Tab-separated table of C-alpha atoms in Angstrom:
chain	number	residue	atom	x	y	z
Y	1	UNK	CA	-39.138	-2.667	13.083
Y	2	UNK	CA	-41.656	-4.471	11.015
Y	3	UNK	CA	-43.450	-4.339	7.536
Y	4	UNK	CA	-46.546	-4.343	6.894
Y	5	UNK	CA	-47.712	-6.979	3.621
Y	6	UNK	CA	-51.799	-8.093	3.167
Y	7	UNK	CA	-52.646	-11.741	2.559
Y	8	UNK	CA	-54.887	-13.198	0.475
Y	9	UNK	CA	-58.006	-12.754	3.169
Y	10	UNK	CA	-57.028	-8.826	3.965
Y	11	UNK	CA	-54.648	-9.637	7.077
Y	12	UNK	CA	-52.006	-8.115	7.587
Y	13	UNK	CA	-47.950	-10.235	7.365
Y	14	UNK	CA	-44.716	-9.096	8.418
Y	15	UNK	CA	-41.249	-9.732	6.671
Y	16	UNK	CA	-41.233	-11.841	9.263
Y	17	UNK	CA	-43.975	-14.282	8.383
Y	18	UNK	CA	-43.684	-14.023	4.789
Y	19	UNK	CA	-40.126	-15.148	5.241
Y	20	UNK	CA	-41.588	-17.545	7.570
Y	21	UNK	CA	-44.251	-18.794	5.477
Y	22	UNK	CA	-41.845	-18.663	2.404
Y	23	UNK	CA	-39.560	-21.159	4.204
Y	24	UNK	CA	-42.827	-23.479	5.056
Y	25	UNK	CA	-43.916	-24.204	1.871
Y	26	UNK	CA	-40.278	-24.628	0.393
Y	27	UNK	CA	-39.970	-27.394	3.147
Y	28	UNK	CA	-42.813	-28.792	1.158
Y	29	UNK	CA	-41.998	-28.650	-1.846
Y	30	UNK	CA	-43.921	-26.341	-3.043
Y	31	UNK	CA	-42.067	-23.619	-3.859
Y	32	UNK	CA	-43.404	-21.881	-6.367
Y	33	UNK	CA	-45.570	-20.726	-3.610
Y	34	UNK	CA	-42.730	-20.315	-1.933
Y	35	UNK	CA	-40.723	-18.411	-3.937
Y	36	UNK	CA	-43.746	-15.913	-4.070
Y	37	UNK	CA	-43.068	-15.059	-0.236
Y	38	UNK	CA	-40.465	-14.736	-0.302
Y	39	UNK	CA	-40.357	-12.442	-3.159
Y	40	UNK	CA	-42.371	-10.423	-1.362
Y	41	UNK	CA	-39.947	-10.670	2.163
Y	42	UNK	CA	-37.736	-8.793	0.248
Y	43	UNK	CA	-39.901	-6.107	-1.775
Y	44	UNK	CA	-41.150	-5.453	2.609
Y	45	UNK	CA	-37.604	-5.904	3.447
Y	46	UNK	CA	-36.212	-2.906	1.334
Y	47	UNK	CA	-38.002	-0.176	2.848
Y	48	UNK	CA	-37.895	-0.554	6.255
Y	49	UNK	CA	-34.402	-0.192	7.828
Y	50	UNK	CA	-33.417	-2.994	9.269
Y	51	UNK	CA	-30.447	-4.723	8.502
Y	52	UNK	CA	-30.909	-8.272	9.331
Y	53	UNK	CA	-34.182	-8.841	7.371
Y	54	UNK	CA	-32.877	-7.277	4.539
Y	55	UNK	CA	-29.796	-10.178	4.357
Y	56	UNK	CA	-31.988	-12.493	5.631
Y	57	UNK	CA	-34.437	-11.755	2.351
Y	58	UNK	CA	-31.501	-11.722	0.216
Y	59	UNK	CA	-30.637	-15.129	1.361
Y	60	UNK	CA	-33.860	-16.760	1.379
Y	61	UNK	CA	-34.068	-15.304	-2.496
Y	62	UNK	CA	-30.930	-15.836	-3.877
Y	63	UNK	CA	-30.967	-20.293	-2.600
Y	64	UNK	CA	-34.539	-20.332	-3.978
Y	65	UNK	CA	-32.919	-18.523	-7.457
Y	66	UNK	CA	-30.162	-21.236	-7.507
Y	67	UNK	CA	-32.463	-23.759	-7.097
Y	68	UNK	CA	-34.112	-22.507	-10.119
Y	69	UNK	CA	-31.151	-22.981	-11.698
Y	70	UNK	CA	-30.909	-18.818	-12.543
Y	71	UNK	CA	-27.682	-18.107	-11.608
Y	72	UNK	CA	-27.379	-14.552	-12.264
Y	73	UNK	CA	-30.223	-12.998	-10.136
Y	74	UNK	CA	-28.722	-15.444	-7.207
Y	75	UNK	CA	-25.147	-13.893	-8.136
Y	76	UNK	CA	-26.814	-10.646	-7.984
Y	77	UNK	CA	-28.334	-10.996	-4.679
Y	78	UNK	CA	-25.586	-12.974	-2.546
Y	79	UNK	CA	-22.747	-9.974	-4.665
Y	80	UNK	CA	-25.383	-7.504	-2.377
Y	81	UNK	CA	-25.751	-9.071	0.604
Y	82	UNK	CA	-21.995	-9.477	0.507
Y	83	UNK	CA	-21.825	-5.726	-0.111
Y	84	UNK	CA	-24.325	-4.758	2.910
Y	85	UNK	CA	-22.903	-7.408	4.796
Y	86	UNK	CA	-18.576	-6.308	4.639
Y	87	UNK	CA	-19.304	-2.837	5.428
Y	88	UNK	CA	-20.101	-4.331	9.002
Y	89	UNK	CA	-17.157	-6.542	9.790
Y	90	UNK	CA	-17.791	-6.308	13.373
Y	91	UNK	CA	-20.439	-9.378	12.938
Y	92	UNK	CA	-20.107	-12.774	13.290
Y	93	UNK	CA	-18.152	-13.591	10.150
Y	94	UNK	CA	-20.063	-16.809	9.524
Y	95	UNK	CA	-22.716	-15.947	7.669
Y	96	UNK	CA	-20.210	-13.798	5.268
Y	97	UNK	CA	-17.844	-17.101	4.555
Y	98	UNK	CA	-21.217	-18.473	3.861
Y	99	UNK	CA	-22.248	-16.148	1.163
Y	100	UNK	CA	-18.665	-16.143	-0.654
Y	101	UNK	CA	-18.765	-19.652	-0.633
Y	102	UNK	CA	-22.304	-19.134	-2.605
Y	103	UNK	CA	-20.975	-16.717	-4.801
Y	104	UNK	CA	-17.749	-18.918	-4.977
Y	105	UNK	CA	-19.831	-22.571	-6.022
Y	106	UNK	CA	-22.682	-20.737	-8.335
Y	107	UNK	CA	-19.533	-18.238	-10.850
Y	108	UNK	CA	-18.175	-21.541	-11.145
Y	109	UNK	CA	-21.535	-22.835	-12.480
Y	110	UNK	CA	-22.050	-20.030	-14.366
Y	111	UNK	CA	-18.512	-20.345	-15.660
Y	112	UNK	CA	-19.675	-23.599	-16.726
Y	113	UNK	CA	-21.966	-21.803	-19.758
Y	114	UNK	CA	-19.117	-20.704	-21.765
Y	115	UNK	CA	-21.882	-19.408	-24.357
Y	116	UNK	CA	-23.209	-16.962	-20.781
Y	117	UNK	CA	-19.796	-14.714	-21.114
Y	118	UNK	CA	-17.458	-13.678	-24.309
Y	119	UNK	CA	-15.642	-11.055	-21.649
Y	120	UNK	CA	-14.207	-13.166	-18.358
Y	121	UNK	CA	-16.664	-10.809	-16.677
Y	122	UNK	CA	-17.770	-13.675	-13.925
Y	123	UNK	CA	-14.051	-14.751	-13.312
Y	124	UNK	CA	-13.059	-11.814	-12.714
Y	125	UNK	CA	-16.174	-12.126	-10.038
Y	126	UNK	CA	-14.498	-14.786	-8.432
Y	127	UNK	CA	-10.794	-13.152	-8.304
Y	128	UNK	CA	-13.015	-10.336	-6.561
Y	129	UNK	CA	-14.412	-13.271	-4.488
Y	130	UNK	CA	-10.831	-15.419	-3.582
Y	131	UNK	CA	-9.569	-11.578	-2.758
Y	132	UNK	CA	-12.294	-11.386	0.062
Y	133	UNK	CA	-12.127	-15.009	1.279
Y	134	UNK	CA	-8.537	-13.906	1.777
Y	135	UNK	CA	-10.056	-10.884	3.675
Y	136	UNK	CA	-11.967	-12.988	5.782
Y	137	UNK	CA	-9.627	-15.487	6.489
Y	138	UNK	CA	-7.324	-13.099	8.121
Y	139	UNK	CA	-9.703	-11.544	10.466
Y	140	UNK	CA	-10.108	-15.616	11.517
Y	141	UNK	CA	-6.207	-16.295	11.389
Y	142	UNK	CA	-6.555	-12.459	13.850
Y	143	UNK	CA	-8.706	-14.139	16.072
Y	144	UNK	CA	-6.862	-17.834	15.934
Y	145	UNK	CA	-9.429	-19.130	14.546
Y	146	UNK	CA	-7.307	-21.085	12.176
Y	147	UNK	CA	-8.631	-24.428	11.067
Y	148	UNK	CA	-11.994	-21.645	9.710
Y	149	UNK	CA	-8.674	-19.864	8.446
Y	150	UNK	CA	-7.410	-22.556	6.666
Y	151	UNK	CA	-10.579	-23.758	4.979
Y	152	UNK	CA	-11.148	-20.441	3.579
Y	153	UNK	CA	-7.502	-19.537	1.996
Y	154	UNK	CA	-7.741	-23.186	0.547
Y	155	UNK	CA	-10.814	-21.870	-1.210
Y	156	UNK	CA	-9.173	-18.557	-2.431
Y	157	UNK	CA	-6.154	-21.302	-3.295
Y	158	UNK	CA	-8.518	-23.087	-5.604
Y	159	UNK	CA	-10.548	-19.821	-7.057
Y	160	UNK	CA	-7.120	-18.821	-8.271
Y	161	UNK	CA	-5.555	-22.108	-9.767
Y	162	UNK	CA	-9.754	-22.788	-11.462
Y	163	UNK	CA	-8.961	-19.193	-13.274
Y	164	UNK	CA	-5.248	-19.209	-13.892
Y	165	UNK	CA	-4.652	-16.303	-11.026
Y	166	UNK	CA	-1.011	-16.769	-10.426
Y	167	UNK	CA	-1.256	-13.337	-7.906
Y	168	UNK	CA	-4.699	-13.945	-5.588
Y	169	UNK	CA	-2.955	-17.365	-6.149
Y	170	UNK	CA	0.806	-16.255	-4.663
Y	171	UNK	CA	-1.569	-13.806	-1.985
Y	172	UNK	CA	-4.120	-16.929	-0.801
Y	173	UNK	CA	-0.687	-18.953	-0.339
Y	174	UNK	CA	0.723	-16.444	1.579
Y	175	UNK	CA	-1.992	-16.496	4.399
Y	176	UNK	CA	-2.309	-20.437	4.458
Y	177	UNK	CA	1.590	-19.906	4.863
Y	178	UNK	CA	1.419	-17.430	7.918
Y	179	UNK	CA	-1.536	-20.026	9.178
Y	180	UNK	CA	1.093	-23.474	9.619
Y	181	UNK	CA	4.286	-20.405	10.765
Y	182	UNK	CA	2.371	-19.833	13.730
Y	183	UNK	CA	0.631	-23.125	14.698
Y	184	UNK	CA	4.869	-23.971	14.179
Y	185	UNK	CA	4.083	-25.917	11.245
Y	186	UNK	CA	7.903	-25.302	9.523
Y	187	UNK	CA	7.579	-27.848	7.083
Y	188	UNK	CA	5.045	-26.581	5.660
Y	189	UNK	CA	4.861	-23.363	5.955
Y	190	UNK	CA	8.370	-23.263	3.738
Y	191	UNK	CA	6.776	-25.441	1.323
Y	192	UNK	CA	3.260	-22.810	1.016
Y	193	UNK	CA	6.669	-19.986	0.835
Y	194	UNK	CA	8.405	-21.635	-0.985
Y	195	UNK	CA	5.418	-21.658	-4.191
Y	196	UNK	CA	4.767	-18.369	-3.661
Y	197	UNK	CA	8.741	-17.464	-4.158
Y	198	UNK	CA	8.223	-18.683	-7.372
Y	199	UNK	CA	4.512	-17.651	-8.689
Y	200	UNK	CA	6.627	-13.918	-7.621
Y	201	UNK	CA	9.790	-14.559	-9.275
Y	202	UNK	CA	7.762	-16.073	-12.544
Y	203	UNK	CA	5.753	-12.497	-12.267
Y	204	UNK	CA	8.701	-10.355	-12.139
Y	205	UNK	CA	7.587	-8.828	-8.857
Y	206	UNK	CA	10.894	-7.395	-6.867
Y	207	UNK	CA	9.078	-6.432	-4.022
Y	208	UNK	CA	6.808	-9.587	-3.799
Y	209	UNK	CA	9.719	-11.624	-4.020
Y	210	UNK	CA	11.790	-9.665	-0.909
Y	211	UNK	CA	7.860	-10.446	1.044
Y	212	UNK	CA	8.378	-13.918	0.354
Y	213	UNK	CA	12.412	-13.844	1.111
Y	214	UNK	CA	11.582	-12.497	4.239
Y	215	UNK	CA	8.832	-15.071	5.113
Y	216	UNK	CA	10.976	-18.182	4.541
Y	217	UNK	CA	13.819	-16.481	6.887
Y	218	UNK	CA	11.307	-16.348	9.236
Y	219	UNK	CA	10.875	-19.131	9.641
Y	220	UNK	CA	14.551	-21.184	9.335
Y	221	UNK	CA	15.319	-18.298	12.158
Y	222	UNK	CA	12.591	-20.069	13.965
Y	223	UNK	CA	13.669	-23.091	13.310
Y	224	UNK	CA	17.289	-21.998	14.011
Y	225	UNK	CA	18.253	-22.488	11.109
Y	226	UNK	CA	20.918	-19.126	11.392
Y	227	UNK	CA	22.997	-19.764	8.187
Y	228	UNK	CA	20.181	-20.399	5.844
Y	229	UNK	CA	18.359	-17.424	7.966
Y	230	UNK	CA	21.058	-15.163	7.090
Y	231	UNK	CA	21.813	-16.007	3.327
Y	232	UNK	CA	17.618	-14.726	2.390
Y	233	UNK	CA	17.795	-12.398	4.145
Y	234	UNK	CA	20.100	-10.442	2.307
Y	235	UNK	CA	18.609	-11.215	-0.906
Y	236	UNK	CA	16.058	-9.637	0.642
Y	237	UNK	CA	18.698	-6.656	1.745
Y	238	UNK	CA	20.080	-6.414	-1.587
Y	239	UNK	CA	16.597	-6.446	-3.112
Y	240	UNK	CA	15.854	-3.798	-1.760
Y	241	UNK	CA	19.421	-1.846	-2.372
Y	242	UNK	CA	18.452	-2.439	-5.845
Y	243	UNK	CA	15.263	-0.967	-5.667
Y	244	UNK	CA	16.399	2.139	-3.501
Y	245	UNK	CA	13.550	1.028	-0.721
Y	246	UNK	CA	15.062	2.686	2.254
Y	247	UNK	CA	12.665	1.437	4.760
Y	248	UNK	CA	12.609	-2.279	3.374
Y	249	UNK	CA	16.627	-2.000	3.743
Y	250	UNK	CA	16.285	-0.762	7.368
Y	251	UNK	CA	14.192	-3.831	7.987
Y	252	UNK	CA	15.962	-6.633	6.298
Y	253	UNK	CA	19.181	-4.789	8.022
Y	254	UNK	CA	17.609	-5.259	11.449
Y	255	UNK	CA	17.503	-8.521	11.024
Y	256	UNK	CA	20.374	-9.420	10.041
Y	257	UNK	CA	21.799	-7.887	12.703
Y	258	UNK	CA	19.831	-9.565	15.517
Y	259	UNK	CA	20.813	-12.813	13.416
Y	260	UNK	CA	24.738	-11.993	14.136
Y	261	UNK	CA	24.459	-10.666	17.932
Y	262	UNK	CA	22.385	-14.024	18.282
Y	263	UNK	CA	25.831	-15.634	17.018
Y	264	UNK	CA	27.849	-13.804	18.975
Y	265	UNK	CA	29.375	-11.558	16.265
Y	266	UNK	CA	28.845	-8.616	17.933
Y	267	UNK	CA	31.014	-6.241	15.727
Y	268	UNK	CA	29.335	-6.617	13.265
Y	269	UNK	CA	25.623	-6.950	14.491
Y	270	UNK	CA	26.886	-3.069	15.359
Y	271	UNK	CA	27.896	-1.966	11.984
Y	272	UNK	CA	24.340	-3.025	10.829
Y	273	UNK	CA	22.281	-1.715	13.705
Y	274	UNK	CA	24.839	1.976	13.293
Y	275	UNK	CA	23.039	1.419	9.157
Y	276	UNK	CA	20.039	1.238	10.343
Y	277	UNK	CA	20.351	4.027	12.647
Y	278	UNK	CA	21.295	6.301	9.822
Y	279	UNK	CA	18.599	5.062	7.483
Y	280	UNK	CA	15.761	6.110	10.343
Y	281	UNK	CA	17.146	8.858	11.026
Y	282	UNK	CA	17.739	10.590	7.408
Y	283	UNK	CA	13.355	9.308	7.664
Y	284	UNK	CA	13.147	11.799	10.443
Y	285	UNK	CA	11.757	8.265	11.833
Y	286	UNK	CA	12.994	9.506	15.660
Y	287	UNK	CA	11.386	6.545	17.318
Y	288	UNK	CA	12.980	3.953	15.067
Y	289	UNK	CA	16.650	6.125	15.372
Y	290	UNK	CA	15.941	5.562	19.614
Y	291	UNK	CA	15.413	1.823	18.928
Y	292	UNK	CA	17.931	1.244	16.758
Y	293	UNK	CA	20.931	2.793	19.376
Y	294	UNK	CA	18.481	1.085	21.919
Y	295	UNK	CA	19.971	-1.852	20.329
Y	296	UNK	CA	23.869	-0.826	19.736
Y	297	UNK	CA	23.149	-0.013	23.723
Y	298	UNK	CA	22.631	-3.738	24.290
Y	299	UNK	CA	25.046	-5.101	22.202
Y	300	UNK	CA	27.494	-2.845	23.820
Y	301	UNK	CA	26.121	-4.750	27.398
Y	302	UNK	CA	26.607	-7.884	25.688
Y	303	UNK	CA	30.649	-6.935	25.842
Y	304	UNK	CA	30.456	-5.464	29.185
Y	305	UNK	CA	31.359	-2.240	27.608
Y	306	UNK	CA	28.767	-0.884	29.986
Y	307	UNK	CA	29.812	3.132	29.884
Y	308	UNK	CA	28.971	3.059	26.185
Y	309	UNK	CA	25.839	1.655	27.027
Y	310	UNK	CA	24.882	3.785	29.481
Y	311	UNK	CA	25.350	6.960	27.362
Y	312	UNK	CA	23.837	5.377	24.682
Y	313	UNK	CA	20.574	4.137	27.125
Y	314	UNK	CA	20.562	7.837	28.268
Y	315	UNK	CA	19.832	8.973	24.627
Y	316	UNK	CA	17.101	6.833	24.022
Y	317	UNK	CA	15.397	7.711	27.278
Y	318	UNK	CA	16.209	11.778	26.356
Y	319	UNK	CA	14.006	11.178	22.445
Y	320	UNK	CA	11.055	8.910	24.349
Y	321	UNK	CA	11.118	11.923	26.619
Y	322	UNK	CA	10.603	14.250	24.005
Y	323	UNK	CA	8.084	12.483	21.008
Y	324	UNK	CA	6.357	11.553	24.569
Y	325	UNK	CA	6.225	7.460	24.837
Y	326	UNK	CA	6.463	6.651	28.233
Y	327	UNK	CA	7.085	2.712	27.409
Y	328	UNK	CA	10.947	3.476	25.855
Y	329	UNK	CA	11.270	5.569	28.540
Y	330	UNK	CA	10.637	3.169	30.997
Y	331	UNK	CA	12.768	0.481	29.735
Y	332	UNK	CA	15.935	3.331	28.659
Y	333	UNK	CA	15.814	4.414	32.587
Y	334	UNK	CA	15.798	0.239	33.439
Y	335	UNK	CA	18.667	-1.025	31.264
Y	336	UNK	CA	20.260	2.239	32.207
Y	337	UNK	CA	19.716	1.833	35.957
Y	338	UNK	CA	21.127	-2.148	35.276
Y	339	UNK	CA	24.357	-1.217	34.004
Y	340	UNK	CA	24.795	1.297	36.047
Y	341	UNK	CA	24.455	-0.705	38.697
Y	342	UNK	CA	27.202	-2.883	36.803
Y	343	UNK	CA	29.575	0.143	36.782
Y	344	UNK	CA	29.817	0.491	40.561
Y	345	UNK	CA	30.708	-2.640	41.185
Y	346	UNK	CA	33.193	-3.314	37.829
Y	347	UNK	CA	34.998	-0.151	39.706
Y	348	UNK	CA	34.496	-1.433	43.705
Y	349	UNK	CA	36.329	-4.734	42.731
Y	350	UNK	CA	33.694	-6.905	42.111
Y	351	UNK	CA	33.266	-9.005	38.364
Y	352	UNK	CA	30.227	-9.270	37.213
Y	353	UNK	CA	29.017	-10.720	33.567
Y	354	UNK	CA	25.960	-8.608	32.501
Y	355	UNK	CA	25.297	-11.179	29.196
Y	356	UNK	CA	22.231	-12.715	30.264
Y	357	UNK	CA	20.622	-14.393	27.544
Y	358	UNK	CA	20.023	-12.416	23.905
Y	359	UNK	CA	16.638	-12.472	22.241
Y	360	UNK	CA	16.187	-12.311	18.407
Y	361	UNK	CA	14.028	-9.166	17.698
């Protein structure tokens, strides 16, 4: 839709035309005339239900205010742009990134004038910008657009560092480390996660410390450094135990069990998986309990204890059928069929190892 406006000759101008004229005069260096057209374009776009025109007008006028060193006005318009834009995250992220970067730069300029603030509101605004940059960076990371994610996380780190925002810095560093881990750039990931761990420890955040230790353990596991991974996961388990956090304990126990299974410490793995089973049963987590039973059955299969494995796979199938999880039901039935075949071969005098390749999960 187009919003009509009259020019000096009485002709109707659309909002788009007002914006075009503003940009034309801006390119000619006639900034006052450009400013007036941008103001009129924004006034008109507010009256019509066209988000695209409103966002465009907000950005045009914000840039003019910035040129005039009217930073507060520019920040207000960029902030309005971001609020409208953020409601529809399915859009292309580019415009949102540009606006957040503009906001960050403007806040930096504004914060340079100490007399303009006394209560830290501008600093607080920068912290919010850093959080928004991290959210956008995560969207890019999930879309495997790593370069853009790294750029945004790095900007968030800079803003948080400038404002001595340790929590914000730790959050941005963690996102940056996640990208490097996904790229298998493990040395850099370890360096960043270690810095996050140091910050969380200094802040006395035990949950944050557990999260950082878990991420470090994950990287060492991917590098095949299983002893170090076990040490770190054990530290995570200690924290969740101290905090009486059952879900956190179950997660750490699961990781430790997988590592011990990979190291052929089957009996220890079974004990740990049984602890997971008890926790998830106590929590009423039937699906989690079925997953733990399935892992115990896997270890029994590794040990050629096919009868024990078959019994547990059948239990898993029953639970999966009850909760309606067709994928787990299919896997359990197939696993049961596999060990049944091994039992028959064994009963017939055939000896066949069922070890296969073990994976860490």
